[in-house]
Coordinates of C-alpha atoms and ligand atoms in Angstrom, one line a residue:
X25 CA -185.6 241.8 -6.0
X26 CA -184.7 242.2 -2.2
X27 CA -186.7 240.0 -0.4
X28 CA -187.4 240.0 3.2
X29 CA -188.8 236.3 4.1
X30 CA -190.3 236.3 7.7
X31 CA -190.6 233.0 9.8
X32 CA -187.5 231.3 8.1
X33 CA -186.9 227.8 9.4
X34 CA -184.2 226.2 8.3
X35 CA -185.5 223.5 6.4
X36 CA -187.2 225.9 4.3
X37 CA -184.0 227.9 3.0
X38 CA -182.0 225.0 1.1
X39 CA -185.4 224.5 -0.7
X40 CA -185.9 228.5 -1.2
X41 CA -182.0 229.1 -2.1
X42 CA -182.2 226.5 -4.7
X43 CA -185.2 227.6 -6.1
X44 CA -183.9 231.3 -6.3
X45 CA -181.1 230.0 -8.4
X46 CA -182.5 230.5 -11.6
X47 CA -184.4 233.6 -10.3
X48 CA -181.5 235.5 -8.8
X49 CA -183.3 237.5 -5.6
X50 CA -181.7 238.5 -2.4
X51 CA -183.7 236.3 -0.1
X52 CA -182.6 237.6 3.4
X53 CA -184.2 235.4 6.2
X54 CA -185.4 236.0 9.5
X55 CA -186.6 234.1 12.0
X56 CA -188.7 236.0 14.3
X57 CA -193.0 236.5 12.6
X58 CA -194.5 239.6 11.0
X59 CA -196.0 241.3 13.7
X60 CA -195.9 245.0 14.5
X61 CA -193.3 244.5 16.8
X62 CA -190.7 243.0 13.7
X63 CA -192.2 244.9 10.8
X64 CA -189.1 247.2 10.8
X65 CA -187.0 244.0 10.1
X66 CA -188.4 245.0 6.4
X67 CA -187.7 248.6 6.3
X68 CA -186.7 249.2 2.4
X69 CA -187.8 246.1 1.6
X70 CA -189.9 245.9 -2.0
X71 CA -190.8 242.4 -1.6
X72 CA -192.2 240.3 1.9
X73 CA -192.7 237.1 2.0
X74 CA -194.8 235.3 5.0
X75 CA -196.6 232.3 5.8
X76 CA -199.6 231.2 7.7
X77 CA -198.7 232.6 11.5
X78 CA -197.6 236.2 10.5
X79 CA -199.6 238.9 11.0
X80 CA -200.7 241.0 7.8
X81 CA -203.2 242.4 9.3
X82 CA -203.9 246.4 8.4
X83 CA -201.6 248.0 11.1
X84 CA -198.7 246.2 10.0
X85 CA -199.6 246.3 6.5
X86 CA -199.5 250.1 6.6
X87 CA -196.3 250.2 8.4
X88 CA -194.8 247.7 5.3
X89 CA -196.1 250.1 3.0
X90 CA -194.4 253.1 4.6
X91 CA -191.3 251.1 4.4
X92 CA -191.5 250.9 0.7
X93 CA -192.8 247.6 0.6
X94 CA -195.1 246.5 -2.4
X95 CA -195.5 242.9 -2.9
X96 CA -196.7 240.1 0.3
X97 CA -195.9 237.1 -1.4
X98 CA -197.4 234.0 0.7
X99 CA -195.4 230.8 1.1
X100 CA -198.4 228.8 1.1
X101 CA -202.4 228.4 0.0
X102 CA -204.6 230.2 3.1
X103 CA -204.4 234.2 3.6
X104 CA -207.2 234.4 6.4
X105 CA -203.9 236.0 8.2
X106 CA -204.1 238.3 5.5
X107 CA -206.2 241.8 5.6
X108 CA -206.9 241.6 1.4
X109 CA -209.0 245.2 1.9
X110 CA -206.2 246.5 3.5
X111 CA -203.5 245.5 1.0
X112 CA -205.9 246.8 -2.1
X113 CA -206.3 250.3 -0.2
X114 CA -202.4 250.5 0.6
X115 CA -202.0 249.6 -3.5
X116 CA -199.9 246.3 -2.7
X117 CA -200.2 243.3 -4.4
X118 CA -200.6 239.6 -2.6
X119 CA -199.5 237.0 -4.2
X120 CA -200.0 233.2 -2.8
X121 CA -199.6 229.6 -4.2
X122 CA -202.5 228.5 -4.7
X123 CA -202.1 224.6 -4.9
X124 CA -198.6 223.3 -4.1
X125 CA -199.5 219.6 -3.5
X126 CA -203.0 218.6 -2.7
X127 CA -201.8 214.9 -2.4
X128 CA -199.9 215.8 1.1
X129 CA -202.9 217.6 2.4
X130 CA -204.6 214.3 1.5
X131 CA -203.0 212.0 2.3
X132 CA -202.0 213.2 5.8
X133 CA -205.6 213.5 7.2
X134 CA -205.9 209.7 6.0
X135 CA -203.0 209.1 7.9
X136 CA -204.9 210.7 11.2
X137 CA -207.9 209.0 10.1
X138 CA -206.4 205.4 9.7
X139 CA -204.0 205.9 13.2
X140 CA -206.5 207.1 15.0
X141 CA -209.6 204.8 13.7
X142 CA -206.7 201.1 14.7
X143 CA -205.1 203.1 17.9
X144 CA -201.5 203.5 16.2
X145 CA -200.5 206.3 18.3
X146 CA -201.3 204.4 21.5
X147 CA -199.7 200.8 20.5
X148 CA -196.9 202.8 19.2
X149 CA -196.4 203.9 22.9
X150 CA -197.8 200.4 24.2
X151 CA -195.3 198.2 22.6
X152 CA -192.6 200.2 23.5
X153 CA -193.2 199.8 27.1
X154 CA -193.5 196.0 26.9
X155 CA -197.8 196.4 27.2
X156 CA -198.9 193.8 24.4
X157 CA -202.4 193.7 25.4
X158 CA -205.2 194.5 23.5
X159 CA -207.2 196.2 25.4
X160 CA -208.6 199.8 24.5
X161 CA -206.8 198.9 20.7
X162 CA -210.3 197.7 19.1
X163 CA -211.0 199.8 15.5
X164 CA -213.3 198.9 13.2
X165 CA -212.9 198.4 9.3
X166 CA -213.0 202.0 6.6
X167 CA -214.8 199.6 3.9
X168 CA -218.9 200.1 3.5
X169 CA -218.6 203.4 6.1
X170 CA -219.7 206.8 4.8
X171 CA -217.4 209.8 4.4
X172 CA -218.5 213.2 4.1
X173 CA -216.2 215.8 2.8
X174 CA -217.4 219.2 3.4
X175 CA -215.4 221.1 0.6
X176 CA -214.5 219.1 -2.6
X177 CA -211.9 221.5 -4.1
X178 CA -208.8 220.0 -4.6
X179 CA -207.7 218.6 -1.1
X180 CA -211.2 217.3 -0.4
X181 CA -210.8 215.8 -4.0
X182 CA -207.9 214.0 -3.1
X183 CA -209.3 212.6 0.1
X184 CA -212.4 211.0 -1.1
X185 CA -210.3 209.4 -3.6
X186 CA -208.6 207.8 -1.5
X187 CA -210.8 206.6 0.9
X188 CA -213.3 205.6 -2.4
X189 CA -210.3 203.1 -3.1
X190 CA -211.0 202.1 0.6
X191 CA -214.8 201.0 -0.3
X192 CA -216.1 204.0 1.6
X193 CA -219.5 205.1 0.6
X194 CA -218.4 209.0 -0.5
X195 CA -220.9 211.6 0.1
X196 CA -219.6 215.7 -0.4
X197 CA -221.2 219.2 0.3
X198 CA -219.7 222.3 -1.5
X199 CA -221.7 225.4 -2.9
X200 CA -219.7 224.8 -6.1
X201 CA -220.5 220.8 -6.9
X202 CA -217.4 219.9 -9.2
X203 CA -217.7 217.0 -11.8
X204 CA -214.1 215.3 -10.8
X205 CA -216.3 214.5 -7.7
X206 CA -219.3 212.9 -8.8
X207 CA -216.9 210.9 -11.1
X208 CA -214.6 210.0 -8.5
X209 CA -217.7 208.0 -7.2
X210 CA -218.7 211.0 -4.9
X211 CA -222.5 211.9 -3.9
X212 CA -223.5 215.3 -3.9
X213 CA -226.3 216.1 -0.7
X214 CA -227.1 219.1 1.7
X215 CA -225.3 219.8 4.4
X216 CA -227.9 218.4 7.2
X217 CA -227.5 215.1 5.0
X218 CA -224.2 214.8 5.4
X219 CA -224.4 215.5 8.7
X220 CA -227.2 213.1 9.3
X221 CA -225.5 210.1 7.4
X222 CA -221.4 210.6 7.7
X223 CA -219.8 208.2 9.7
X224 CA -216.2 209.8 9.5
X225 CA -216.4 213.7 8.4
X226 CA -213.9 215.8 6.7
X227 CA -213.4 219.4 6.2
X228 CA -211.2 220.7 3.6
X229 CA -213.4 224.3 3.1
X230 CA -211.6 227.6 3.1
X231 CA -211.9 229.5 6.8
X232 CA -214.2 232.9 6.0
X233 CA -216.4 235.0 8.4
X234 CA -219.2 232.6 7.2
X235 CA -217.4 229.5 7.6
X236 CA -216.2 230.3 10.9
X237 CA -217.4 227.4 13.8
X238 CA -219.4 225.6 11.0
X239 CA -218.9 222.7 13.3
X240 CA -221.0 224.4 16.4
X241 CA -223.0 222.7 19.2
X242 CA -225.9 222.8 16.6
X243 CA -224.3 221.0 13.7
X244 CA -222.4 218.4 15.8
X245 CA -226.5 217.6 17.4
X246 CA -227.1 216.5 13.7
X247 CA -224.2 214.2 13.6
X248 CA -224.5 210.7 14.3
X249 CA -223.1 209.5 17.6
X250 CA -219.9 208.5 17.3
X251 CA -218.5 210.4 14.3
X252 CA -215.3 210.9 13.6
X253 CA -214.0 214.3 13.1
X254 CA -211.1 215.8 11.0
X255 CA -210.2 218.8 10.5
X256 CA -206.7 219.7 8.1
X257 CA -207.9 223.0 7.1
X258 CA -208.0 225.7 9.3
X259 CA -208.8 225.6 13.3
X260 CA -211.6 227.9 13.3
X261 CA -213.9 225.8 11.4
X262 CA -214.7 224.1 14.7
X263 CA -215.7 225.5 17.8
X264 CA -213.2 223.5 19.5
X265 CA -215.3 224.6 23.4
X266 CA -218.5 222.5 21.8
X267 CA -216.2 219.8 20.0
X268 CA -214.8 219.0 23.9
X269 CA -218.0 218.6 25.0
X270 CA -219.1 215.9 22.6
X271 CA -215.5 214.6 22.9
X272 CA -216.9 214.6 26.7
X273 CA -220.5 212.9 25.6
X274 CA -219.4 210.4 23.1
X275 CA -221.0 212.4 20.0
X276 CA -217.5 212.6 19.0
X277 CA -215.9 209.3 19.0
X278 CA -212.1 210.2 16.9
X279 CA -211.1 213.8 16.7
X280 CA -208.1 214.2 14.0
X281 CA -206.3 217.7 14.3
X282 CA -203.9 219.0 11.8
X283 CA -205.0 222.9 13.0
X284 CA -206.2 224.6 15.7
X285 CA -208.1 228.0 16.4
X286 CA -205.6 228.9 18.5
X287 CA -202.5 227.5 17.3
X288 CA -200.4 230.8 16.6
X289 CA -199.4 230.7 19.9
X290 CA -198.5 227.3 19.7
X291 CA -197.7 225.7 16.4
X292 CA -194.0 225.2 14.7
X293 CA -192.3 225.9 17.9
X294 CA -190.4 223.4 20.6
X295 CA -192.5 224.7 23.9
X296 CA -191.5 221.2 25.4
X297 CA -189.7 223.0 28.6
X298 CA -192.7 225.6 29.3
X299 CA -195.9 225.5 30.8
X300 CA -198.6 225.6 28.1
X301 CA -201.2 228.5 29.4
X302 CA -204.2 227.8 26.7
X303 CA -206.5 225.4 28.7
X304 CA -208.2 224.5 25.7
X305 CA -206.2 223.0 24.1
X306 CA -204.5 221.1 27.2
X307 CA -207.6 219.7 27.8
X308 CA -207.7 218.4 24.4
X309 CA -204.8 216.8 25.0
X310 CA -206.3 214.4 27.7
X311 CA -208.3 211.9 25.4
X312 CA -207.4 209.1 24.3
X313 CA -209.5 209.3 21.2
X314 CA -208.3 212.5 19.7
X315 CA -204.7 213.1 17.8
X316 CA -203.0 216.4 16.9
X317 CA -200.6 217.4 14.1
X318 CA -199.4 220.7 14.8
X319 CA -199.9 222.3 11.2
X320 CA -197.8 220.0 9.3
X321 CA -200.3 218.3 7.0
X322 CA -198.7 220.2 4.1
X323 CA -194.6 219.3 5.2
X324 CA -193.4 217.0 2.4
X325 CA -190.6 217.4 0.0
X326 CA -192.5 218.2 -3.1
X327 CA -195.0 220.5 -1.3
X328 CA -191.5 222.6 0.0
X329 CA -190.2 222.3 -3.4
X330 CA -193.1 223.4 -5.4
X331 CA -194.1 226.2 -2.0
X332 CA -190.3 227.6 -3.0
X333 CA -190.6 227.5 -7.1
X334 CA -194.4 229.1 -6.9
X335 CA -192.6 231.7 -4.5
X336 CA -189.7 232.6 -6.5
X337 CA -191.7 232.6 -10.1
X338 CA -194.4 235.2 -8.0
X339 CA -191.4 237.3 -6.8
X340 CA -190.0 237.2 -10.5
X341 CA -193.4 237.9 -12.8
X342 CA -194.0 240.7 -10.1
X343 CA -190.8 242.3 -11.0
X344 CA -191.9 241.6 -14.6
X345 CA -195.2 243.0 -14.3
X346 CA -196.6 240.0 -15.8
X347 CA -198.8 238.3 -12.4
X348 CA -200.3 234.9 -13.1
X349 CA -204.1 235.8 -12.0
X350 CA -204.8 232.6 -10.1
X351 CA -202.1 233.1 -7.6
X352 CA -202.9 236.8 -7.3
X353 CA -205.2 237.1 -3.9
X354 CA -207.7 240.0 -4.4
X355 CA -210.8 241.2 -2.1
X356 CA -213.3 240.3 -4.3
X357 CA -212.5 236.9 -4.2
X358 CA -214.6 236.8 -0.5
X359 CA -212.8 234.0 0.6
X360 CA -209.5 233.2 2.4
X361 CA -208.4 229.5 1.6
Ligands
NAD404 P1 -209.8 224.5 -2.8 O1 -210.0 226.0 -3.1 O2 -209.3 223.7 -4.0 O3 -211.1 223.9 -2.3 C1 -211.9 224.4 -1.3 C2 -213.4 224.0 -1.6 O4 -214.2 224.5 -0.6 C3 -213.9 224.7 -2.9 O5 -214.4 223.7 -3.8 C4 -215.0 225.6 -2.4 O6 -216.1 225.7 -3.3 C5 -215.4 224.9 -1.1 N1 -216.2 225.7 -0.2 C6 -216.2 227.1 -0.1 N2 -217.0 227.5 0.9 C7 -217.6 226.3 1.3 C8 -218.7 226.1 2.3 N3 -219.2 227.1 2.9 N4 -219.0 224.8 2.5 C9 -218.5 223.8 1.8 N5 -217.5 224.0 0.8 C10 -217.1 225.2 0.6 O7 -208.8 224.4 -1.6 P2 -207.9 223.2 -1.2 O8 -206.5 223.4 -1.8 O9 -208.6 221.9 -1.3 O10 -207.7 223.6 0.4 C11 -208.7 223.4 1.3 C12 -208.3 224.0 2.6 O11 -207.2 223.2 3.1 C13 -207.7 225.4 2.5 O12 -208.8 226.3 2.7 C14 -206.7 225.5 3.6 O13 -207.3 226.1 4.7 C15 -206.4 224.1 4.0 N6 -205.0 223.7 3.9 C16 -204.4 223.2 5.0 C17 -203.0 222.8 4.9 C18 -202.3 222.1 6.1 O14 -201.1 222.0 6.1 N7 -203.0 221.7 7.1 C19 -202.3 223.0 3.7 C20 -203.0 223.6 2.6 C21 -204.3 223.9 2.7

């Protein structure tokens, strides 16, 4: 199948092209996003294939579809970019990978969790400058703290895991209580418990309209002072405005970023010689006690390997007509991971 593959880096293709060998399609990369503006870049193209930053929204899903386009197949987990209405009502199908590799999602917001909580990125900068004081590099120890993971599907899974081997206290919230968690050592309690008890508090829940800002002004009140905040899902879970202000207060006392609600404008490009315009996040920039990943929890090897074999068997069971169901995304799902 022709495939037209928006927002192609390089270090995606080698792992796409040698997926593709066993498939056979005719991948034909381009740079630029999906937007309205590069939608004709797919003109007679049965097959796109995007990731998290372009823009499937209904407009330029209708203009796919005039183009002979059928199949949106996603190179990764989330579709909140993704307009699943619009695609049923236009008759194309969207197909996704649904779990490439939990373990790097994992393991990654441990990584902000255990830099940020011992000061890594500043003694990183510190000892190169000659600065061996100690000063402003005090942490304090994982072991006995409680972590509350809001979302225990796979990723959240995988993070309380880890930090269980740690000797953290595990406590989770998640409408759907799974039993992997409970006999991982995890604690099933309400949300305002968690809240009320988590000393360092993770969110790995899917971004919907009713997940949206979970982490308000409100919610962040019923959090104890001090808490450390991650967030590897998706940017919009936080209200970022009321996460500044109790950065500001001290209600907030690590912030670990791997996303951010504006990041499109941002993320996965070198804007080292411009002048970045979104105040938001430039004042985010200024504490000390807050570190940002710009979407690359995901970016291992065996997540880009599996991403490009998930990808290539979608493209090749579509052609088939044989879909696996779970990486199918359809509007009755009501949720956008
Ligand atoms: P998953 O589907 O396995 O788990 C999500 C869990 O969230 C489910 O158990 C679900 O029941 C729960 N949930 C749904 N609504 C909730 C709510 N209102 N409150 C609490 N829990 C709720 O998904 P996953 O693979 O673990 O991925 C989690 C998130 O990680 C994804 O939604 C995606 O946005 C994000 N992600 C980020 C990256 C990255 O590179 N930063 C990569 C992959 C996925």
């Amino acid at each position: 199948m022709r495939v037209a593959i928006f927002s192609a880096t390089g270090y995606e293709r080698s792992f796409l092209d040698a997926a593709n060998a066993r498939h056979g399609h005719e991948l034909i990369y381009f740079e630029p996003a999906l937007r309205r503006n590069t939608a004709r870049l797919a003109a007679g193209f049965p097959a796109v294939c995007g990731f998290v930053h372009d823009d499937f929204s209904a407009g330029v899903m209708l203009e796919l579809q005039r183009q002979k386009t059928r199949l949106i197949a996603l190179r990764c987990a989330g579709f909140n970019n993704v307009d699943v209405e619009a695609a049923e009502q236009l008759g194309m199908t969207v197909l996704r990978v649904p779990a490439y590799s939990p373990a790097a999602v994992a393991e990654h917001t441990v990584a902000l969790l255990l830099a940020l909580n011992r000061k890594i990125h500043r003694a990183y900068l510190r000892v190169r400058e000659g600065n061996f004081a100690l000063d402003g590099l005090l942490g304090f120890e994982l072991a006995g703290k409680t972590v509350g993971i809001i979302g225990t599907g796979k990723i959240g899974l995988g993070v309380g895991r880890i930090l269980v081997g740690f000797g953290c206290t595990l406590l989770g919230y998640d409408p759907h209580p799974g039993a992997a968690f409970t006999a991982a050592g995890g604690r099933y309690v309400p949300l305002d418990d968690l809240f009320a008890q988590a000393d360092i508090l993770s969110l790995h829940l899917p971004l919907t309209p009713d997940t949206r800002h979970l982490i308000d002004a409100e919610a962040l009140g019923r959090m104890k002072r001090g808490v450390v905040l991650l967030n590897t899902s998706r940017g919009e879970l936080l209200d970022t405005r009321a996460v500044i202000a109790a950065l500001k207060s001290g209600k907030v006392g690590l912030l670990g970023l791997d996303v951010y609600e504006e990041e499109t404008n941002l993320f996965f490009r070198n804007l080292s010689d411009t002048v970045i315009q979104d105040d938001v996040f430039a004042r985010l920039l200024t504490f000390p006690n807050v570190l940002i990943t710009s979407h690359q929890a995901f970016f291992t090897e065996e997540a880009l390997s599996r991403i490009a074999e998930t990808t290539m068997e979608n493209l090749t069971q579509f052609e088939e007509g044989n879909i696996v169901a779970e990486n199918e995304v359809r509007a009755s799902q009501h949720f956008h991971g």
